[in-house]
Coordinates of C-alpha atoms in Angstrom, one line a residue:
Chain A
X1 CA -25.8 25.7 -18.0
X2 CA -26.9 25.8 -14.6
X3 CA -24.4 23.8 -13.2
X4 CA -21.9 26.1 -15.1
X5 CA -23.0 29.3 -13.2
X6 CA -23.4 27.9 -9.8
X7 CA -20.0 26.6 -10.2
X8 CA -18.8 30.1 -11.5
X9 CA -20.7 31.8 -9.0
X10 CA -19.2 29.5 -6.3
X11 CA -16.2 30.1 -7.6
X12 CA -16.3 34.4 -7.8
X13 CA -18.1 34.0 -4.4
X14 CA -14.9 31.9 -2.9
X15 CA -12.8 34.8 -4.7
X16 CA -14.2 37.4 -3.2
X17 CA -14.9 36.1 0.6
X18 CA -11.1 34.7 0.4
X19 CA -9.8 38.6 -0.4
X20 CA -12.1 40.2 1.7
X21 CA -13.1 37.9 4.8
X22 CA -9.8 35.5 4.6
X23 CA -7.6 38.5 6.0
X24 CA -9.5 37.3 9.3
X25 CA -8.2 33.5 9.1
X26 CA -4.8 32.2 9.1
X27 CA -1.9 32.2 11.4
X28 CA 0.9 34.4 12.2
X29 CA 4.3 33.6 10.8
X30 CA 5.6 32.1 14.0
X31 CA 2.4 29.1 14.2
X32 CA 3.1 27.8 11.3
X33 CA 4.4 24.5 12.9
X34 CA 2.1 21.9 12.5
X35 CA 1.4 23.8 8.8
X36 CA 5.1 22.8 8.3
X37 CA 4.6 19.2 9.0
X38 CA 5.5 16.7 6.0
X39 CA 2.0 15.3 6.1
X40 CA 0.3 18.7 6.1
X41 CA 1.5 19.4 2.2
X42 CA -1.8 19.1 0.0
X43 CA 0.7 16.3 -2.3
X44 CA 2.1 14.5 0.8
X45 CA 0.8 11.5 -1.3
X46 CA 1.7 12.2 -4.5
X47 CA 3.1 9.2 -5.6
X48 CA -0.6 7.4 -3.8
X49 CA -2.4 9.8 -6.0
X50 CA -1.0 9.7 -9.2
X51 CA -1.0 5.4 -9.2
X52 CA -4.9 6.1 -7.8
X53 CA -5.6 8.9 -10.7
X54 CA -4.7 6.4 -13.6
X55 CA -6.7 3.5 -11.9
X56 CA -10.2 5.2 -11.6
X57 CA -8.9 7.5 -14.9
X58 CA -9.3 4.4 -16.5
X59 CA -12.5 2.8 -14.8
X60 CA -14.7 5.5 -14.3
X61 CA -16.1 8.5 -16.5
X62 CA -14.7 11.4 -14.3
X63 CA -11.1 12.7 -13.9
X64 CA -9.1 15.3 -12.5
X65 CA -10.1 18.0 -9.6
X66 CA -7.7 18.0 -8.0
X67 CA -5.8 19.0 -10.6
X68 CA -5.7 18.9 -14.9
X69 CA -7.7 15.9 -15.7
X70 CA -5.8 15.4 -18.5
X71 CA -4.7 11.3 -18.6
X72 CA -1.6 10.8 -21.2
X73 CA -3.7 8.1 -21.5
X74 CA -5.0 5.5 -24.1
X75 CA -7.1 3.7 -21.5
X76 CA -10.2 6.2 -21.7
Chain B
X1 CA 44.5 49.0 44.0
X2 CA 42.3 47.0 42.1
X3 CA 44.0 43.6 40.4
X4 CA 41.7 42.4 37.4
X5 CA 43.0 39.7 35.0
X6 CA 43.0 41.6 31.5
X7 CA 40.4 40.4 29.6
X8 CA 38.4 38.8 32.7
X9 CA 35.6 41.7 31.9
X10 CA 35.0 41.3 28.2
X11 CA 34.8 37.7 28.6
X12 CA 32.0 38.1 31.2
X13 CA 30.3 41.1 29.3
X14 CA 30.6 38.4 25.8
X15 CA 28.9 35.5 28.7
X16 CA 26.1 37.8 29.6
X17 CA 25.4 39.0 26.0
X18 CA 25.0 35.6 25.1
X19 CA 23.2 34.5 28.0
X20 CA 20.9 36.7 27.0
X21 CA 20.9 36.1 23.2
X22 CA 20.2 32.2 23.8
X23 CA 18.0 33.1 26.6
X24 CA 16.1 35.1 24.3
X25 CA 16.2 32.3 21.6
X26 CA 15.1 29.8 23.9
X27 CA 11.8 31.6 25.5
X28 CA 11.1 32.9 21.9
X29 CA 12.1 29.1 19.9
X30 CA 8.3 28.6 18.8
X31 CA 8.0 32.5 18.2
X32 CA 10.8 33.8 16.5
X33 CA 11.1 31.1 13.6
X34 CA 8.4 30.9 10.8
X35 CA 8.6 27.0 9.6
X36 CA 6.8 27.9 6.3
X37 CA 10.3 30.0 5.6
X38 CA 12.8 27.7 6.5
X39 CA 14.1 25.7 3.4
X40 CA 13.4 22.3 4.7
X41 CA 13.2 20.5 1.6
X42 CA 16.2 18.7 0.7
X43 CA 18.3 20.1 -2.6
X44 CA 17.4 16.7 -4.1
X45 CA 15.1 14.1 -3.8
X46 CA 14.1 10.2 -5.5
X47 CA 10.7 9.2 -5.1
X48 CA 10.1 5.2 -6.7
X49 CA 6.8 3.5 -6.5
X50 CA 6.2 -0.2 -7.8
X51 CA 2.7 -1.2 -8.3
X52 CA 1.0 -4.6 -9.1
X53 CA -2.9 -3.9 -10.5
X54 CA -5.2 -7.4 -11.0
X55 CA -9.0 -7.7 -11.7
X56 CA -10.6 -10.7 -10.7
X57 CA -12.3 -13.1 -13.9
X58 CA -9.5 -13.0 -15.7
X59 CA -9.5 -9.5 -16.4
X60 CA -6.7 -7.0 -17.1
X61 CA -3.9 -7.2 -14.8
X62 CA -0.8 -4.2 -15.0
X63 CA 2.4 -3.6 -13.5
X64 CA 3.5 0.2 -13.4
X65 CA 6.8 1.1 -11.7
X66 CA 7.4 5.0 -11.5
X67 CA 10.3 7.2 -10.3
X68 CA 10.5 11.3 -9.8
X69 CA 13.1 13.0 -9.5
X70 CA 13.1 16.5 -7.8
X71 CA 15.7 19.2 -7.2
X72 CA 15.3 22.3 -5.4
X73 CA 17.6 25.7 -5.6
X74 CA 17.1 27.1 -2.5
X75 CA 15.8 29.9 -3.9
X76 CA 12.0 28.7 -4.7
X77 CA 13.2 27.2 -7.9
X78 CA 12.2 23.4 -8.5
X79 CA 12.5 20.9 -11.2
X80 CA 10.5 17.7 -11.2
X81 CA 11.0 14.8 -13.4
X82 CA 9.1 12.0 -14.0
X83 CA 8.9 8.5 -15.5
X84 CA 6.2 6.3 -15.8
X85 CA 6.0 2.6 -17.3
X86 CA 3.0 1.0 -17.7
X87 CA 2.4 -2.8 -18.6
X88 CA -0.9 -4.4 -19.1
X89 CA -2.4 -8.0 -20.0
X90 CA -5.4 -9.7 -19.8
X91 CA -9.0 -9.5 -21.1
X92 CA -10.5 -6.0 -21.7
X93 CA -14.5 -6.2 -22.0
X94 CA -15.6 -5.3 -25.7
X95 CA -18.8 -3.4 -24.9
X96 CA -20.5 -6.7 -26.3
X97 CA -23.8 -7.9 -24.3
X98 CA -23.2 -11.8 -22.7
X99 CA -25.4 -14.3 -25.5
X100 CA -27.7 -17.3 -24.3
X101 CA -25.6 -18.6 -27.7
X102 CA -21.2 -18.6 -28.2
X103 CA -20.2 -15.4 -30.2
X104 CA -17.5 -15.1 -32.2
X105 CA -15.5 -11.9 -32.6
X106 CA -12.3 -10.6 -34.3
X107 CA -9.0 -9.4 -32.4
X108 CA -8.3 -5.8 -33.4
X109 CA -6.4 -6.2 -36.6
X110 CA -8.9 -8.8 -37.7
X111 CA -11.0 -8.3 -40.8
X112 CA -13.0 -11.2 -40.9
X113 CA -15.1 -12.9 -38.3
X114 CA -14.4 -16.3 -40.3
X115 CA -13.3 -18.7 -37.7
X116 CA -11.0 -21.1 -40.3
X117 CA -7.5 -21.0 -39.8
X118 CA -6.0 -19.2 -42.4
X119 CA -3.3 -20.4 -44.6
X120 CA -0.2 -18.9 -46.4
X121 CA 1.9 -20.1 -48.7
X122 CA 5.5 -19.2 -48.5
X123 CA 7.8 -18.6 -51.3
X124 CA 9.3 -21.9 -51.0
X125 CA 6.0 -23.1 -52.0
X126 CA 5.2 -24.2 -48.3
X127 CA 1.8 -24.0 -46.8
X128 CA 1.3 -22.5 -43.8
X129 CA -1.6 -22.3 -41.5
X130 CA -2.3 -20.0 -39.2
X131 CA -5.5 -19.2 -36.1
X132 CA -7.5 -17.1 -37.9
X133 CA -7.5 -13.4 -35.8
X134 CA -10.5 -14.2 -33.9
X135 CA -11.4 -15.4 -30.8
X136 CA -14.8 -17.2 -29.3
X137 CA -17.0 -16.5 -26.2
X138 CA -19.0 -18.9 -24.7
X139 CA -22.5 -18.5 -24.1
X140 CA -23.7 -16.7 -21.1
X141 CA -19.8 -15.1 -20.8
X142 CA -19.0 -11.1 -20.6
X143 CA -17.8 -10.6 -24.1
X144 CA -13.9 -9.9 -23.3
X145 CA -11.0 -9.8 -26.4
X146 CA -8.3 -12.4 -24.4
X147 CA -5.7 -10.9 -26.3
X148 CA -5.4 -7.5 -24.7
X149 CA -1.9 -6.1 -24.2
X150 CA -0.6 -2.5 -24.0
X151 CA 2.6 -1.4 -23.0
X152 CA 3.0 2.5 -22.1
X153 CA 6.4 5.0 -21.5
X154 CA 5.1 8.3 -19.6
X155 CA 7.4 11.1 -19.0
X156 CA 6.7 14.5 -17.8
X157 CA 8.6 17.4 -16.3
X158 CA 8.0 20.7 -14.5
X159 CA 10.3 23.8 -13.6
X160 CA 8.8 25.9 -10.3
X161 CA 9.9 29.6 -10.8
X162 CA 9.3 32.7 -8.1
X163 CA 8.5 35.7 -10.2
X164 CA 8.4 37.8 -7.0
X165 CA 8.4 37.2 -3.2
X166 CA 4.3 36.8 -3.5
X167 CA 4.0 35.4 -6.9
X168 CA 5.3 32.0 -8.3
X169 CA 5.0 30.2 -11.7
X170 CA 5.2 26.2 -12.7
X171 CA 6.0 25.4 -16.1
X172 CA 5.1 21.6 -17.2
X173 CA 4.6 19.1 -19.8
X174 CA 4.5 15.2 -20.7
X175 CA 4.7 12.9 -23.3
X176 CA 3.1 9.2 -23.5
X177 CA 3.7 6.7 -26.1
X178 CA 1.8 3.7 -26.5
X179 CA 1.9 1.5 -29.8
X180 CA -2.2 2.9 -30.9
X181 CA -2.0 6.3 -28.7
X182 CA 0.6 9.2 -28.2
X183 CA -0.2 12.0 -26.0
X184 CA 1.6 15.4 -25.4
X185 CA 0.8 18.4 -23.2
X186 CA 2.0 21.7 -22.4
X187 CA 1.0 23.7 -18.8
X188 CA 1.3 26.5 -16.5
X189 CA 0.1 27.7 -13.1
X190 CA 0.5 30.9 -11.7
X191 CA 0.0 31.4 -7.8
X192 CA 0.2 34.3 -5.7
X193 CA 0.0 34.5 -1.9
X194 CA -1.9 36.5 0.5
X195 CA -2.8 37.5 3.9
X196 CA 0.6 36.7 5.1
X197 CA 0.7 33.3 3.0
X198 CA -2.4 32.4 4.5
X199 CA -4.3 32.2 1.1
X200 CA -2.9 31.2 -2.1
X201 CA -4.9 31.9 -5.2
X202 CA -3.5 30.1 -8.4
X203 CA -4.6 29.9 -12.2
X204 CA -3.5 26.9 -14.1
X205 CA -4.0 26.1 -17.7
X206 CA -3.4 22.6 -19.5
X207 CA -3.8 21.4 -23.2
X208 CA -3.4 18.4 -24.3
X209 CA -3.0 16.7 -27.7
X210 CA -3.6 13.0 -28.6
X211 CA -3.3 11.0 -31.8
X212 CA -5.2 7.9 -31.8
X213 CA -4.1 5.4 -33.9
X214 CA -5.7 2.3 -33.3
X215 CA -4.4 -1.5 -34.2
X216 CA -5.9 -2.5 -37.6
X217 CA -7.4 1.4 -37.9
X218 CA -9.6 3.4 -36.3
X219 CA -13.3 2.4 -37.0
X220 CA -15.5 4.5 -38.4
X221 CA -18.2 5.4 -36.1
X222 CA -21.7 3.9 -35.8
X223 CA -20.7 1.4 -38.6
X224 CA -21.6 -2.4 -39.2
X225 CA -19.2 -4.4 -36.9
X226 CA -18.9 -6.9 -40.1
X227 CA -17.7 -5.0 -42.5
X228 CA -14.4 -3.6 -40.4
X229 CA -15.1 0.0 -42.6
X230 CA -11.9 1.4 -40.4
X231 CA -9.8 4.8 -41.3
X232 CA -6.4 5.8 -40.7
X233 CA -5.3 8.1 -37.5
X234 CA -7.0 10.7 -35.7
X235 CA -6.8 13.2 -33.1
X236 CA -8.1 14.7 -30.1
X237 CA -7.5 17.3 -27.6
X238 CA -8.3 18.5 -24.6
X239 CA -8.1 22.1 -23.3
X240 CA -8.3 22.5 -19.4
X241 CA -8.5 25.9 -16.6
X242 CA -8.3 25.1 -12.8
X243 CA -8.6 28.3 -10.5
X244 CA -7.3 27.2 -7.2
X245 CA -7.4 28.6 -4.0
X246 CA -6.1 27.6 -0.9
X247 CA -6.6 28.8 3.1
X248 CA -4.7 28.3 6.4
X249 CA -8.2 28.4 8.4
X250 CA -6.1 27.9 11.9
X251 CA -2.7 26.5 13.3
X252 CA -4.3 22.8 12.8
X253 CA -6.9 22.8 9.3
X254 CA -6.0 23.8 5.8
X255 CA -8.4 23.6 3.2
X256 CA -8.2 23.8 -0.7
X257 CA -10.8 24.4 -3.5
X258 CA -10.1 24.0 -6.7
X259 CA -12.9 24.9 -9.9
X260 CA -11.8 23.6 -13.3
X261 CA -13.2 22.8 -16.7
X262 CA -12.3 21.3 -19.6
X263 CA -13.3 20.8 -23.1
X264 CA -12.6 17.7 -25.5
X265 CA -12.9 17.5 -28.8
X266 CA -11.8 15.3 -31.6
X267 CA -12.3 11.4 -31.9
X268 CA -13.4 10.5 -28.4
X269 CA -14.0 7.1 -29.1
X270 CA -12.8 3.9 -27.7
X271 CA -12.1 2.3 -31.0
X272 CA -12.3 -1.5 -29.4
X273 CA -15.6 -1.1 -27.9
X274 CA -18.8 -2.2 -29.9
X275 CA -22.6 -2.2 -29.0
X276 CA -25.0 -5.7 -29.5
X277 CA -28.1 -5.1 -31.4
X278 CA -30.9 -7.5 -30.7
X279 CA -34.3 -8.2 -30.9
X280 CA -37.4 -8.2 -28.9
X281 CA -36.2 -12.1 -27.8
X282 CA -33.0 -11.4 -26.5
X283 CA -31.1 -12.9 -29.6
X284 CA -27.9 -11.3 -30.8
X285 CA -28.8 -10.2 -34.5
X286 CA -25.5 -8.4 -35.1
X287 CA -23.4 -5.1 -33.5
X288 CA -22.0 -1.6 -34.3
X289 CA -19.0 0.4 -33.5
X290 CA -19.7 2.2 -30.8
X291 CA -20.3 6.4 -31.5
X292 CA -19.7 9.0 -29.1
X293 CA -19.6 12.9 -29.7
X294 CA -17.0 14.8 -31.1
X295 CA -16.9 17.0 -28.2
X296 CA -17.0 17.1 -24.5
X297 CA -17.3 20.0 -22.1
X298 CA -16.6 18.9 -18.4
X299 CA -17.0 21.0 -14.9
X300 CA -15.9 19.9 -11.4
X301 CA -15.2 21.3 -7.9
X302 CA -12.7 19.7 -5.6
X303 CA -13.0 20.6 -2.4
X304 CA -9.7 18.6 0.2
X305 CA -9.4 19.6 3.7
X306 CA -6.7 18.2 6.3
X307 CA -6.1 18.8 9.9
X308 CA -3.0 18.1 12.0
X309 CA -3.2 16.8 15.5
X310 CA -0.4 15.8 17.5
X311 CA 0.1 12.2 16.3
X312 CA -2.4 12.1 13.1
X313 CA -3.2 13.6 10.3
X314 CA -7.3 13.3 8.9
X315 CA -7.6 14.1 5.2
X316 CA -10.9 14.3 3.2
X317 CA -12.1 15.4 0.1
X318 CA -14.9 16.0 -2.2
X319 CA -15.5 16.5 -5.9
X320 CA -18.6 17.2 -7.7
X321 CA -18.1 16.8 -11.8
X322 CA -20.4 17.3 -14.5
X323 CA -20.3 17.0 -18.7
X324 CA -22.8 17.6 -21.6
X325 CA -22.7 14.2 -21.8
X326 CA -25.3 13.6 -18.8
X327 CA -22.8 12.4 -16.8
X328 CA -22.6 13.3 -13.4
X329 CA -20.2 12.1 -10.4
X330 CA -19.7 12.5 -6.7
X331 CA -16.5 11.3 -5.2
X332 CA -15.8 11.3 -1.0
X333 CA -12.3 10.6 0.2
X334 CA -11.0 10.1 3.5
X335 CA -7.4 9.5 4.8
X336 CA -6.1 8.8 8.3
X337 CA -2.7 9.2 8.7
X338 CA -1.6 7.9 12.6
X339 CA 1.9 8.3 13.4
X340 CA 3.3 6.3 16.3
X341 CA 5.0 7.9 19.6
X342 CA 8.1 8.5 17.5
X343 CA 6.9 9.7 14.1
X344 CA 9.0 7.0 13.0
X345 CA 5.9 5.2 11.7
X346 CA 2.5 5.6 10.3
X347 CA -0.7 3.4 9.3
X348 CA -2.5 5.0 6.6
X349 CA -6.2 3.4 6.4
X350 CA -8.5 5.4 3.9
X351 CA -11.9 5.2 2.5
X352 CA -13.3 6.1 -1.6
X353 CA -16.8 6.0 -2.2
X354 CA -17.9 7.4 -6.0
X355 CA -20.7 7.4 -7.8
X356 CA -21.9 8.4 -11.3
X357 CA -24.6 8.7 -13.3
X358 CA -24.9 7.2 -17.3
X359 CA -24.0 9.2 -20.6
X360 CA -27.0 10.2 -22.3
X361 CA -26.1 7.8 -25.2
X362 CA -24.9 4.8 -22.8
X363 CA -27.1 1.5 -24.2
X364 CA -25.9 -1.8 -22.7
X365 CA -27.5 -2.8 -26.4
X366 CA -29.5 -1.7 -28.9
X367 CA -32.5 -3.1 -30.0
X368 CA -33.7 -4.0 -33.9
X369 CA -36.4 -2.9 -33.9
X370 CA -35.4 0.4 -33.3
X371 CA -34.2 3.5 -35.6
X372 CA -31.2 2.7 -38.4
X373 CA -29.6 5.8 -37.2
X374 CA -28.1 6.3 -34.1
X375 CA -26.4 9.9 -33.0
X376 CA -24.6 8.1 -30.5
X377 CA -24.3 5.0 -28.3
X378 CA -22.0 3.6 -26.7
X379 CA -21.8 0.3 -24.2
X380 CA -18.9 1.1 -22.6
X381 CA -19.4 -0.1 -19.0
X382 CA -17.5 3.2 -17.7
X383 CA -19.9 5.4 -19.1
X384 CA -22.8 3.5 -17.1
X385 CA -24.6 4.6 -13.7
X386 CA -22.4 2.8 -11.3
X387 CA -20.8 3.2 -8.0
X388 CA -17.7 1.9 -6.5
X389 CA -15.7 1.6 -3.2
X390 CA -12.2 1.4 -2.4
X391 CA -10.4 0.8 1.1
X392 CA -6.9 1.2 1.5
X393 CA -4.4 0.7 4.5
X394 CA -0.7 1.7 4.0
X395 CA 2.0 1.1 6.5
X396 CA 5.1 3.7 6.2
X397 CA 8.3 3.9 8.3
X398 CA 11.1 6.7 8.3
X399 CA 14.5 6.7 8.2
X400 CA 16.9 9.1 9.8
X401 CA 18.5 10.4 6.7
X402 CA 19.8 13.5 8.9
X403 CA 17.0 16.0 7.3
X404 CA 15.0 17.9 9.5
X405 CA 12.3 15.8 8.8
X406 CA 14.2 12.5 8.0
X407 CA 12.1 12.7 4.8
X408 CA 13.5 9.2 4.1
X409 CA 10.7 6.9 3.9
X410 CA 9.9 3.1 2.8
X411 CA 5.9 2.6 2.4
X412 CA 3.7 -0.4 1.3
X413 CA 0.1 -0.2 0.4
X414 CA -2.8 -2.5 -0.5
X415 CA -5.8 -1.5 -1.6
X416 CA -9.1 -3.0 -2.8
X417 CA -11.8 -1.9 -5.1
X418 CA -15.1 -2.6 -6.2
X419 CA -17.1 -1.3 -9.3
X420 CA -20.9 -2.2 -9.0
X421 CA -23.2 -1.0 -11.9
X422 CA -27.0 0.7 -10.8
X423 CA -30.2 0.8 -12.6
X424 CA -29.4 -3.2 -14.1
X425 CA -32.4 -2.8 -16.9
X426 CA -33.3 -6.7 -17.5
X427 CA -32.6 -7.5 -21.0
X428 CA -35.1 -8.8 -23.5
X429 CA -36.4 -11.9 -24.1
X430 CA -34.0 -15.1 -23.3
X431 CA -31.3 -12.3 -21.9
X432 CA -33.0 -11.7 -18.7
X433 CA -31.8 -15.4 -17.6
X434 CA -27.7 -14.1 -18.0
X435 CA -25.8 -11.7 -15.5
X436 CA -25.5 -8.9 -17.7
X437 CA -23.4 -6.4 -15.4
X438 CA -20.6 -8.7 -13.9
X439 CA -18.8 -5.3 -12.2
X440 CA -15.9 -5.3 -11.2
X441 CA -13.3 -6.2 -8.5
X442 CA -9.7 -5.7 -8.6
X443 CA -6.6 -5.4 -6.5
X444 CA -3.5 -3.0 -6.3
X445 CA -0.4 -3.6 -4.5
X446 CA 2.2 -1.1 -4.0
X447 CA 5.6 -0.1 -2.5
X448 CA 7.3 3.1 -2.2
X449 CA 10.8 4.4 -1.1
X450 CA 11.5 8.1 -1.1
X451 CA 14.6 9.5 -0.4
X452 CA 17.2 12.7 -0.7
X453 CA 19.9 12.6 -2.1

């Protein structure tokens, strides 16, 4: 249970700094150059990912994060 | 009298004005254009991957080709398809403890541990024998069925929808068939930008639905090994949240956090895995089905940063996870993406260190001498305190394909990994002479080639 509220207080805490203190970070429009970049995309490896996700889905006890840790899987 | 040729000063006024239009374009070309609103993406795009997986002693080795699909509207709308194949072969541990003495086990859709061949008689009256469904370890080996083989179809899809300029939605599912598991889910994120598309808050939702329906049956939990007491079908599901949020910190770092949890519940066991019982001397005196819970509650936080400089990119992430089953698991990831003069190339080296801690219930065997009743236990080597590393290097190159960013791209990638179980309790009695934790090494070999369409 305790891991449950720090993570939901991390969470609320993330919430409100990002609405509140994130108005201060960031870039205008017109720097968005290198944010542009191919590499830059959070799934730039998504095909690396998804082959990685079902090896250690299937080897290891934890899944997901980044995203639904869902499997489609028989393997676990 | 002035002689002007007609014309002569529109022309120059038209020069001027767009002198000073391109003028203006070209002191202003980094100001005046925000990248993040130009549609670079092509209208369609093929993404195929083939990979080659192999564990070392024999172990399972898989191939898995995949291919997406993905077409974009030009108006924020996107549809992704995908297909997945899996094929595996090889030896798949059994949860069983190595023996200073040959054990003798039957293949799933056994029901008898009787070694005899087994014969038939046909309706001409022939007789016909047959291996019985069994198959032998010899002493001092990792208890592993020979016989494994699984075949698995994946396919999932996913429509991206704007619902206004700030908000967007994804609507997603999959199906998986295997011949003893079928899986289907249903999902949806919603994300909504702020601070000039700086930030990006997003609420996803998953749930997932399984029927497992094992080869010979599924086994009833905790049960004598010997007496194959096995049911019919069963289900499980899984319902998962992830609250996302995402920051531009500054022109080079982006960073992304992501909270999620998810709760399983249903039969969440591995219907081929069993768990040794033996005594105070180390001798095998029979084994159970392994038992886990019926339910599962799991938290994590994923925390992925990446920064741009001029010819690399540096990726790394972290995730913390935790369940009510006692396990809990670090993961570090780092990615190093160095791009030649041209950006025509890159070398991708990266770096996986994880570590986890055992399931309450996780007991590498049990002993005799202990209670009848177990509420749970389960051998299952992934459910053990372990650690494991994984090195990768992946060489790309790009193709001019006439995009803006010649998205074209033919990639190979090798990669090497290493399971190594902690906290290696000695077994009892003659069992403390046998490698009881063999881990686990395997390779996986992969090539990629992305293009548009």
């Amino acid at each position: 249970m305790k891991i449950t509220r720090g993570v939901a207080i991390a969470a609320l805490l993330g919430i409100a700094a990002c609405l509140t203190g994130c108005g201060t970070l960031g870039v205008k429009p017109w720097q968005r150059d290198l944010m542009a970049r191919e590499d830059m995309r959070l799934d730039a490896n998504g095909m690396d990912q998804a082959l990685d996700e079902h090896l250690y889905f299937s080897k290891e006890a934890s899944s997901g994060g980044r995203s639904f840790a869902g499997g489609g899987c028989g393997c676990n | 009298m002035q002689l002007k040729r007609p014309g002569a000063g529109l022309r120059a006024q038209l020069l001027a004005a767009s002198c000073t239009l391109l003028g203006a374009t070209a002191a202003h070309a980094d100001d005046a254009i925000d990248p993040a609103l130009v549609p670079t993406e092509p209208a369609r795009s093929l993404d195929g991957a083939l990979a080659y997986y192999h564990e070392s002693d024999g172990r399972v080795t898989a191939i898995e080709p995949v291919i997406s699909y993905r077409k974009s509207y030009g108006d924020d709308r996107a549809l992704g398809l995908k297909l997945t194949f899996d094929s595996l072969s090889g030896g798949s541990p059994n949860g069983a403890i190595a023996s200073t003495k040959a054990q003798t086990f039957a293949t799933p859709s056994g029901k008898s541990l009787n070694a005899a061949p087994q014969t038939y008689t046909t309706a001409s009256g022939q007789v016909i024998s047959v291996a019985a469904p069994v198959y032998v370890v010899a002493p001092g080996q990792l208890p592993i069925d020979p016989n494994y083989h699984d075949q698995r179809l994946a396919a999932s899809g996913s429509y991206e929808l704007p619902l206004t300029r700030l908000v967007r939605t994804t609507l997603g599912g999959a199906l998986s068939w295997e011949h003893d598991f079928v899986s289907t889910s249903l999902n949806g994120t919603i994300a909504r930008d702020f601070n000039d598309k700086n930030t990006t808050l997003s609420a996803g939702v998953n749930g997932e639905f399984d029927v497992v329906k094992p080869i010979g049956g599924a086994p009833v939990p905790g049960s004598d090994y010997t007496l194959f007491e096995k049911t019919g079908n069963h289900s499980k599901h899984d319902a998962n949240v992830v609250l996302g949020l995402t920051q531009v910190m500054t022109r080079r770092w982006l960073t992304s956090l992501s909270v999620s949890y998810d709760h399983l519940a249903g039969y969440l066991n591995d219907p081929y895995k069993i768990v040794s019982i033996v005594d105070a001397g180390g001798n095998v005196t029979g084994y159970l089905f392994e038992k886990r819970p019926e339910t599962r509650d799991r938290r994590s936080a994923f925390l992925e940063s990446r920064v741009a400089l001029d010819h690399a990119m540096i990726a790394a992430d972290g995730r913390y996870m935790t369940d009510d089953w006692g396990v809990r698991s670090q993961t570090l990831n780092l990615r190093l993406r160095l791009w030649d003069h041209d950006r025509d190339r890159y070398l991708e080296p990266s770096l996986r260190w994880y570590k986890q801690t055992a399931a309450n219930f996780y007991a590498p065997w049990l002993l005799s001498s202990g209670p009848s009743y177990v509420e749970a236990a389960s051998a299952d080597s992934r459910l053990a305190p372990l650690h494991a590393f994984t090195v990768a290097l992946k060489y790309a190159v790009k193709m001019d394909d006439g995009s803006v960013d010649d998205a074209s791209e033919i990639a190979v990638r090798a990669q090497f990994y290493r399971q190594t179980q902690d906290h290696r309790t000695p077994g009892p009695g003659v069992l403390q002479t046998l490698d009881l934790y063999p881990g686990l090494k395997a390779v996986m070999l992969s090539v990629e080639y992305r293009t548009n369409l």
